[in-house]
Amino acid sequence: MSWVKINTFHWHITDSQSFPLEVAQYPELAMNGAYSPQEVYTESDIQYIVQYAGSRGIDVLLEIDTPGHTAIIGTSYPDYVACFDATSWLQYANEPPAGQLRFALPEVVNFTASLLVDVAKTLPSYYFSTGGDELNTNCYADDYLTQQQLNSTNTTLNDALNTFTQAAHGALISAGKTPVVWEEMVLDWNVTLSNETIVMVWISSEDALAVAERGFRIVQAPSNYFYLDCGAGEWIGADPTGNSWCDPFKTWSESYTFDPLANLTEAQYELVLGGEQILWSEQSGPQNLDPIVWPRAASSAEIFWSAKQPSGAALNVTEALPRLHDVRYRMVQRGLNPIPLQPHWCALRPDACDLYA
């Protein structure tokens, strides 16, 4: 990352399947929620990664996604999670297992705010993500405790989410952190957020304008350009002809055509803080990390740092290709395993393999 001036590591460290993060105040979360005692990030592990990144000019932005993607918390706090491991999971979640925080319950609000602050205060970054994506309303519609709470307080699910988010973000802000959320919190739920909140646009590049019109700062990460794991095929079983939801594979050249300021007014340009290329781990791990990420992710550095070529000219895929070849070969020399962009013959002959050469 430091070789190509990518300066933030956005670490989505927990999810529905596993809570591998040790939290001193809540040791049961990792004890019950990690795959095994060996597959845990200790506090010293976290500090090592933060320091390693910091010495290379990289900030670590941690994310504990809430209130969705939290099924695994039910192994420690079964009363805090609605539709825990319910079947069919497809009715209640975007991926298995089902389970989401019962954010309408006051005790869950307090627990979540405490958990987030307990983690955030151990980190030097000014930013902390509370997630907020892919909430499944069926889960709450069929949950007795949630409906009982909403009825007894004469509130809606949206009201409860607003209260939950404000409590979590208020605690983080008091701890000196700037909250970060996924776009649904703004566009689907219209949650009341601090003006300082940063919104990650991920569903589509078309969504940035709607977020900007509400005055929020933006990190551009649209799946139609920047999702590195697209194109690997369906990972859900019993679907032999299925594709990944964000097919096709996102080539570096397709990503390179992205305009971070498209559709925005000049007054809104300053709201765009930058962008990120995202890799989820359903089909990735240490064995294939390098070729999935590199050198494709390097193309985003030029887009978001300058939106120009080194010469000052506008971005151009043909002109960028030789530079990206150089990056790829340097990575190979330094021990990485990045995927080739073209046959070696083409790399040695600039323009020889152009479409109309």
Tab-separated table of C-alpha atoms in Angstrom:
chain	number	residue	atom	x	y	z
A	1	MET	CA	0.000	0.000	0.000
A	2	SER	CA	2.732	2.446	0.897
A	3	TRP	CA	4.516	1.782	-2.425
A	4	VAL	CA	1.545	3.266	-4.308
A	5	LYS	CA	0.554	5.897	-1.717
A	6	ILE	CA	-2.591	4.208	-0.433
A	7	ASN	CA	-2.778	5.701	3.042
A	8	THR	CA	-5.756	4.097	4.806
A	9	PHE	CA	-6.431	0.478	5.722
A	10	HIS	CA	-10.176	0.083	6.271
A	11	TRP	CA	-10.410	-3.028	8.430
A	12	HIS	CA	-13.865	-4.637	8.627
A	13	ILE	CA	-12.758	-6.770	11.527
A	14	THR	CA	-15.993	-8.511	12.619
A	15	ASP	CA	-19.019	-9.945	10.825
A	16	SER	CA	-21.934	-12.341	11.234
A	17	GLN	CA	-19.752	-15.438	11.011
A	18	SER	CA	-17.008	-14.532	13.464
A	19	PHE	CA	-16.090	-12.029	16.145
A	20	PRO	CA	-12.315	-12.543	16.265
A	21	LEU	CA	-11.495	-9.295	18.073
A	22	GLU	CA	-10.488	-9.535	21.727
A	23	VAL	CA	-12.076	-6.734	23.756
A	24	ALA	CA	-10.861	-6.453	27.336
A	25	GLN	CA	-14.256	-5.435	28.714
A	26	TYR	CA	-16.101	-8.096	26.721
A	27	PRO	CA	-13.776	-11.128	26.512
A	28	GLU	CA	-16.705	-13.472	25.891
A	29	LEU	CA	-17.267	-12.040	22.403
A	30	ALA	CA	-14.061	-13.519	20.999
A	31	MET	CA	-14.116	-16.486	23.372
A	32	ASN	CA	-17.498	-17.606	22.030
A	33	GLY	CA	-17.422	-15.955	18.635
A	34	ALA	CA	-14.039	-16.694	17.066
A	35	TYR	CA	-13.578	-19.778	14.905
A	36	SER	CA	-10.969	-21.083	17.336
A	37	PRO	CA	-8.772	-19.728	20.154
A	38	GLN	CA	-5.937	-19.473	17.645
A	39	GLU	CA	-7.966	-17.368	15.184
A	40	VAL	CA	-8.214	-14.262	17.334
A	41	TYR	CA	-6.783	-10.758	17.070
A	42	THR	CA	-5.394	-9.875	20.493
A	43	GLU	CA	-4.944	-6.290	21.581
A	44	SER	CA	-1.201	-6.659	20.991
A	45	ASP	CA	-1.919	-7.939	17.454
A	46	ILE	CA	-4.010	-4.852	16.771
A	47	GLN	CA	-1.376	-2.512	18.162
A	48	TYR	CA	1.338	-4.201	16.104
A	49	ILE	CA	-0.650	-3.763	12.888
A	50	VAL	CA	-1.497	-0.148	13.747
A	51	GLN	CA	2.166	0.635	14.447
A	52	TYR	CA	3.390	-1.244	11.376
A	53	ALA	CA	0.938	0.692	9.208
A	54	GLY	CA	1.671	4.001	10.896
A	55	SER	CA	5.401	3.707	10.267
A	56	ARG	CA	4.511	3.508	6.566
A	57	GLY	CA	2.146	6.480	6.582
A	58	ILE	CA	-1.019	4.376	6.708
A	59	ASP	CA	-3.953	4.994	9.043
A	60	VAL	CA	-5.977	2.007	10.294
A	61	LEU	CA	-9.714	2.694	10.165
A	62	LEU	CA	-11.424	-0.054	12.150
A	63	GLU	CA	-15.021	-1.048	11.519
A	64	ILE	CA	-17.351	-2.959	13.808
A	65	ASP	CA	-20.438	-3.236	11.660
A	66	THR	CA	-23.733	-2.596	13.467
A	67	PRO	CA	-26.582	-3.320	13.817
A	68	GLY	CA	-26.457	-5.785	10.905
A	69	HIS	CA	-23.742	-8.359	10.277
A	70	THR	CA	-23.724	-9.142	13.983
A	71	ALA	CA	-25.230	-12.640	14.282
A	72	ILE	CA	-22.198	-14.047	16.065
A	73	ILE	CA	-22.785	-11.742	19.052
A	74	GLY	CA	-25.768	-13.989	19.780
A	75	THR	CA	-23.422	-16.738	20.951
A	76	SER	CA	-22.525	-14.512	23.909
A	77	TYR	CA	-25.671	-12.400	24.239
A	78	PRO	CA	-28.595	-14.366	22.815
A	79	ASP	CA	-31.155	-11.789	23.983
A	80	TYR	CA	-29.377	-9.042	22.050
A	81	VAL	CA	-29.710	-10.607	18.593
A	82	ALA	CA	-32.902	-11.004	16.565
A	83	CYS	CA	-33.507	-13.974	14.217
A	84	PHE	CA	-30.263	-15.595	15.352
A	85	ASP	CA	-29.322	-18.381	12.935
A	86	ALA	CA	-32.893	-18.407	11.603
A	87	THR	CA	-33.828	-20.443	8.554
A	88	SER	CA	-34.156	-19.933	5.783
A	89	TRP	CA	-31.339	-17.430	6.202
A	90	LEU	CA	-32.165	-15.996	2.767
A	91	GLN	CA	-35.341	-14.482	4.197
A	92	TYR	CA	-33.533	-12.728	7.028
A	93	ALA	CA	-30.029	-11.815	5.832
A	94	ASN	CA	-27.895	-11.079	2.790
A	95	GLU	CA	-25.662	-14.029	3.620
A	96	PRO	CA	-25.618	-16.734	6.294
A	97	PRO	CA	-25.989	-16.833	9.206
A	98	ALA	CA	-28.992	-14.636	9.954
A	99	GLY	CA	-28.907	-12.411	13.006
A	100	GLN	CA	-28.933	-8.678	13.754
A	101	LEU	CA	-28.723	-6.607	16.917
A	102	ARG	CA	-32.058	-5.818	18.561
A	103	PHE	CA	-31.268	-2.134	18.406
A	104	ALA	CA	-34.698	-1.108	19.731
A	105	LEU	CA	-33.825	-2.490	23.180
A	106	PRO	CA	-32.194	0.041	25.569
A	107	GLU	CA	-29.765	-2.565	26.904
A	108	VAL	CA	-28.525	-3.253	23.355
A	109	VAL	CA	-28.077	0.480	22.742
A	110	ASN	CA	-25.952	0.778	25.877
A	111	PHE	CA	-23.977	-2.382	25.130
A	112	THR	CA	-23.155	-1.274	21.587
A	113	ALA	CA	-22.069	2.236	22.565
A	114	SER	CA	-19.850	0.802	25.300
A	115	LEU	CA	-18.347	-1.850	23.013
A	116	LEU	CA	-17.510	0.605	20.242
A	117	VAL	CA	-15.881	3.103	22.586
A	118	ASP	CA	-13.926	0.403	24.400
A	119	VAL	CA	-12.354	-0.592	21.075
A	120	ALA	CA	-12.045	2.883	19.556
A	121	LYS	CA	-10.222	4.404	22.521
A	122	THR	CA	-7.352	1.923	22.069
A	123	LEU	CA	-6.706	3.193	18.525
A	124	PRO	CA	-4.929	6.371	17.420
A	125	SER	CA	-7.074	6.986	14.331
A	126	TYR	CA	-9.510	9.888	14.422
A	127	TYR	CA	-12.002	7.732	12.505
A	128	PHE	CA	-14.108	4.735	13.472
A	129	SER	CA	-16.748	2.980	11.384
A	130	THR	CA	-20.011	1.715	12.822
A	131	GLY	CA	-21.048	0.212	9.477
A	132	GLY	CA	-24.792	0.292	8.999
A	133	ASP	CA	-25.201	-1.653	5.756
A	134	GLU	CA	-27.614	-4.359	4.634
A	135	LEU	CA	-30.188	-4.228	7.416
A	136	ASN	CA	-32.918	-6.812	6.848
A	137	THR	CA	-36.349	-5.560	7.931
A	138	ASN	CA	-37.935	-9.032	7.804
A	139	CYS	CA	-35.755	-9.987	10.745
A	140	TYR	CA	-37.317	-7.291	12.927
A	141	ALA	CA	-40.841	-7.670	11.601
A	142	ASP	CA	-40.809	-11.294	12.789
A	143	ASP	CA	-39.027	-10.608	16.095
A	144	TYR	CA	-41.322	-10.567	19.119
A	145	LEU	CA	-39.013	-8.607	21.442
A	146	THR	CA	-38.406	-5.871	18.880
A	147	GLN	CA	-42.095	-5.486	18.091
A	148	GLN	CA	-42.985	-5.503	21.793
A	149	GLN	CA	-40.494	-2.701	22.450
A	150	LEU	CA	-41.683	-0.630	19.496
A	151	ASN	CA	-45.311	-1.017	20.533
A	152	SER	CA	-44.680	-0.210	24.192
A	153	THR	CA	-42.786	2.969	23.304
A	154	ASN	CA	-45.022	3.901	20.352
A	155	THR	CA	-42.014	4.225	18.052
A	156	THR	CA	-41.106	2.975	14.594
A	157	LEU	CA	-38.162	0.837	13.585
A	158	ASN	CA	-36.658	3.917	11.941
A	159	ASP	CA	-37.046	5.903	15.191
A	160	ALA	CA	-35.294	3.132	17.097
A	161	LEU	CA	-32.423	2.999	14.618
A	162	ASN	CA	-32.059	6.757	14.916
A	163	THR	CA	-31.819	6.510	18.713
A	164	PHE	CA	-29.376	3.599	18.483
A	165	THR	CA	-27.093	5.373	16.003
A	166	GLN	CA	-27.102	8.678	17.849
A	167	ALA	CA	-26.140	6.917	21.072
A	168	ALA	CA	-23.283	5.024	19.434
A	169	HIS	CA	-22.020	8.029	17.513
A	170	GLY	CA	-22.425	10.344	20.497
A	171	ALA	CA	-20.206	8.067	22.540
A	172	LEU	CA	-17.597	7.913	19.786
A	173	ILE	CA	-17.612	11.674	19.286
A	174	SER	CA	-17.150	12.154	23.039
A	175	ALA	CA	-14.148	9.846	22.751
A	176	GLY	CA	-12.678	12.098	20.058
A	177	LYS	CA	-13.599	9.946	17.062
A	178	THR	CA	-15.310	10.848	13.780
A	179	PRO	CA	-17.993	8.294	12.865
A	180	VAL	CA	-17.975	6.578	9.473
A	181	VAL	CA	-21.012	4.788	8.009
A	182	TRP	CA	-22.103	2.990	4.865
A	183	GLU	CA	-24.466	4.863	2.549
A	184	GLU	CA	-27.705	3.133	3.632
A	185	MET	CA	-27.723	5.070	6.895
A	186	VAL	CA	-28.250	8.215	4.840
A	187	LEU	CA	-30.109	7.080	1.750
A	188	ASP	CA	-32.325	4.264	3.066
A	189	TRP	CA	-32.871	5.175	6.702
A	190	ASN	CA	-32.285	8.947	6.772
A	191	VAL	CA	-30.708	8.631	10.206
A	192	THR	CA	-29.799	11.857	11.972
A	193	LEU	CA	-26.013	12.068	11.795
A	194	SER	CA	-23.410	14.567	12.868
A	195	ASN	CA	-22.333	16.839	10.026
A	196	GLU	CA	-18.816	15.485	10.528
A	197	THR	CA	-19.874	11.928	9.712
A	198	ILE	CA	-18.129	10.344	6.711
A	199	VAL	CA	-20.262	8.283	4.347
A	200	MET	CA	-18.875	5.435	2.258
A	201	VAL	CA	-20.661	5.111	-1.070
A	202	TRP	CA	-20.529	1.456	-2.078
A	203	ILE	CA	-23.694	0.277	-3.830
A	204	SER	CA	-23.339	2.338	-6.985
A	205	SER	CA	-21.380	5.284	-8.319
A	206	GLU	CA	-24.768	6.901	-8.972
A	207	ASP	CA	-25.393	7.296	-5.230
A	208	ALA	CA	-22.674	9.849	-4.501
A	209	LEU	CA	-24.761	12.833	-5.600
A	210	ALA	CA	-27.633	11.998	-3.244
A	211	VAL	CA	-25.202	11.763	-0.307
A	212	ALA	CA	-23.442	14.986	-1.302
A	213	GLU	CA	-26.766	16.811	-1.568
A	214	ARG	CA	-27.229	16.145	2.141
A	215	GLY	CA	-23.871	17.745	2.864
A	216	PHE	CA	-21.911	14.707	4.016
A	217	ARG	CA	-18.280	14.014	3.222
A	218	ILE	CA	-17.795	11.017	0.982
A	219	VAL	CA	-15.391	8.151	0.441
A	220	GLN	CA	-15.976	6.710	-3.024
A	221	ALA	CA	-16.007	2.892	-3.082
A	222	PRO	CA	-18.681	1.975	-5.641
A	223	SER	CA	-19.005	-1.744	-6.269
A	224	ASN	CA	-19.497	-1.201	-9.996
A	225	TYR	CA	-15.883	0.030	-10.192
A	226	PHE	CA	-13.879	-0.896	-7.114
A	227	TYR	CA	-14.868	-4.276	-5.680
A	228	LEU	CA	-11.840	-6.500	-6.113
A	229	ASP	CA	-13.614	-9.788	-5.373
A	230	CYS	CA	-16.228	-9.529	-8.126
A	231	GLY	CA	-16.197	-12.110	-10.904
A	232	ALA	CA	-15.183	-15.169	-8.887
A	233	GLY	CA	-18.564	-16.831	-9.229
A	234	GLU	CA	-21.178	-17.619	-6.601
A	235	TRP	CA	-19.825	-18.852	-3.260
A	236	ILE	CA	-23.221	-19.867	-1.879
A	237	GLY	CA	-23.790	-23.620	-2.218
A	238	ALA	CA	-26.532	-25.284	-4.282
A	239	ASP	CA	-26.266	-22.649	-7.004
A	240	PRO	CA	-23.986	-24.225	-9.624
A	241	THR	CA	-24.622	-21.655	-12.350
A	242	GLY	CA	-24.647	-18.610	-10.073
A	243	ASN	CA	-22.474	-15.550	-10.465
A	244	SER	CA	-21.118	-13.273	-7.794
A	245	TRP	CA	-23.599	-10.485	-7.064
A	246	CYS	CA	-21.260	-7.828	-8.422
A	247	ASP	CA	-20.103	-9.552	-11.612
A	248	PRO	CA	-18.204	-9.025	-13.785
A	249	PHE	CA	-14.558	-8.938	-12.672
A	250	LYS	CA	-13.489	-5.298	-12.207
A	251	THR	CA	-10.418	-4.745	-14.349
A	252	TRP	CA	-7.881	-2.104	-13.447
A	253	SER	CA	-8.667	-0.259	-16.656
A	254	GLU	CA	-12.380	-0.127	-15.866
A	255	SER	CA	-11.595	1.234	-12.398
A	256	TYR	CA	-9.227	3.751	-13.966
A	257	THR	CA	-12.081	5.328	-15.924
A	258	PHE	CA	-13.890	6.289	-12.710
A	259	ASP	CA	-14.423	10.005	-12.152
A	260	PRO	CA	-14.751	10.735	-8.407
A	261	LEU	CA	-16.406	14.083	-9.141
A	262	ALA	CA	-18.893	12.901	-11.765
A	263	ASN	CA	-22.393	14.402	-11.413
A	264	LEU	CA	-21.317	16.639	-8.529
A	265	THR	CA	-21.394	20.413	-8.556
A	266	GLU	CA	-18.153	22.302	-8.125
A	267	ALA	CA	-19.289	23.334	-4.645
A	268	GLN	CA	-19.610	19.642	-3.742
A	269	TYR	CA	-16.140	18.622	-4.918
A	270	GLU	CA	-14.602	19.317	-1.517
A	271	LEU	CA	-16.914	16.705	0.035
A	272	VAL	CA	-15.059	13.900	-1.756
A	273	LEU	CA	-12.263	12.858	0.589
A	274	GLY	CA	-10.979	10.068	-1.625
A	275	GLY	CA	-11.777	6.490	-2.408
A	276	GLU	CA	-10.951	2.897	-1.660
A	277	GLN	CA	-10.832	-0.424	-3.429
A	278	ILE	CA	-12.568	-3.097	-1.405
A	279	LEU	CA	-11.818	-6.783	-0.953
A	280	TRP	CA	-14.188	-9.006	1.015
A	281	SER	CA	-12.980	-12.364	2.204
A	282	GLU	CA	-15.632	-14.934	1.235
A	283	GLN	CA	-13.245	-16.224	-1.438
A	284	SER	CA	-9.936	-14.688	-0.489
A	285	GLY	CA	-7.181	-15.331	2.018
A	286	PRO	CA	-3.394	-15.392	2.336
A	287	GLN	CA	-3.190	-17.875	-0.537
A	288	ASN	CA	-4.614	-15.530	-3.177
A	289	LEU	CA	-4.436	-12.066	-1.629
A	290	ASP	CA	-1.632	-10.669	-3.803
A	291	PRO	CA	-3.045	-11.515	-7.239
A	292	ILE	CA	-6.543	-10.363	-6.301
A	293	VAL	CA	-5.384	-6.979	-5.016
A	294	TRP	CA	-2.269	-6.177	-7.032
A	295	PRO	CA	-1.595	-4.436	-9.257
A	296	ARG	CA	-5.278	-3.513	-9.742
A	297	ALA	CA	-5.572	-1.515	-6.520
A	298	ALA	CA	-2.600	0.608	-7.556
A	299	SER	CA	-4.691	2.195	-10.285
A	300	SER	CA	-6.860	3.935	-7.701
A	301	ALA	CA	-3.937	5.875	-6.252
A	302	GLU	CA	-3.557	8.004	-9.365
A	303	ILE	CA	-7.324	8.551	-9.568
A	304	PHE	CA	-7.748	9.802	-6.037
A	305	TRP	CA	-4.467	11.583	-5.441
A	306	SER	CA	-4.333	13.696	-8.557
A	307	ALA	CA	-6.920	12.625	-11.163
A	308	LYS	CA	-4.133	13.332	-13.660
A	309	GLN	CA	-1.156	11.619	-15.190
A	310	PRO	CA	2.306	12.581	-13.906
A	311	SER	CA	2.632	14.844	-16.957
A	312	GLY	CA	-0.491	16.741	-15.932
A	313	ALA	CA	-2.520	15.341	-18.802
A	314	ALA	CA	-5.915	13.770	-18.253
A	315	LEU	CA	-6.100	10.148	-17.156
A	316	ASN	CA	-5.733	7.783	-20.076
A	317	VAL	CA	-5.730	3.983	-19.890
A	318	THR	CA	-3.245	3.569	-22.732
A	319	GLU	CA	-0.774	5.994	-21.169
A	320	ALA	CA	-1.191	4.458	-17.723
A	321	LEU	CA	-0.570	0.854	-18.761
A	322	PRO	CA	3.261	1.049	-19.023
A	323	ARG	CA	3.436	2.707	-15.588
A	324	LEU	CA	1.285	-0.001	-14.068
A	325	HIS	CA	3.481	-2.643	-15.712
A	326	ASP	CA	6.447	-1.021	-13.953
A	327	VAL	CA	4.617	-1.147	-10.620
A	328	ARG	CA	3.749	-4.796	-11.161
A	329	TYR	CA	7.328	-5.806	-12.036
A	330	ARG	CA	8.711	-3.948	-9.012
A	331	MET	CA	6.249	-5.789	-6.810
A	332	VAL	CA	7.452	-9.103	-8.228
A	333	GLN	CA	11.055	-8.099	-7.526
A	334	ARG	CA	10.089	-7.282	-3.939
A	335	GLY	CA	8.541	-10.692	-3.344
A	336	LEU	CA	4.853	-10.133	-4.021
A	337	ASN	CA	2.744	-12.245	-6.358
A	338	PRO	CA	0.710	-9.717	-8.390
A	339	ILE	CA	-1.266	-10.890	-11.389
A	340	PRO	CA	0.186	-10.101	-14.841
A	341	LEU	CA	-1.648	-7.383	-16.740
A	342	GLN	CA	-0.696	-8.739	-20.166
A	343	PRO	CA	1.593	-11.358	-21.675
A	344	HIS	CA	5.249	-10.493	-21.107
A	345	TRP	CA	5.650	-9.930	-24.856
A	346	CYS	CA	3.121	-7.085	-24.723
A	347	ALA	CA	4.664	-5.527	-21.638
A	348	LEU	CA	7.992	-5.256	-23.460
A	349	ARG	CA	6.361	-3.577	-26.461
A	350	PRO	CA	4.275	-0.565	-25.468
A	351	ASP	CA	1.236	-0.139	-27.726
A	352	ALA	CA	1.918	-3.388	-29.625
A	353	CYS	CA	-1.095	-5.063	-28.034
A	354	ASP	CA	-3.484	-2.121	-28.266
A	355	LEU	CA	-6.880	-3.004	-29.677
A	356	TYR	CA	-6.245	-1.095	-32.924
A	357	ALA	CA	-2.486	-1.506	-33.186
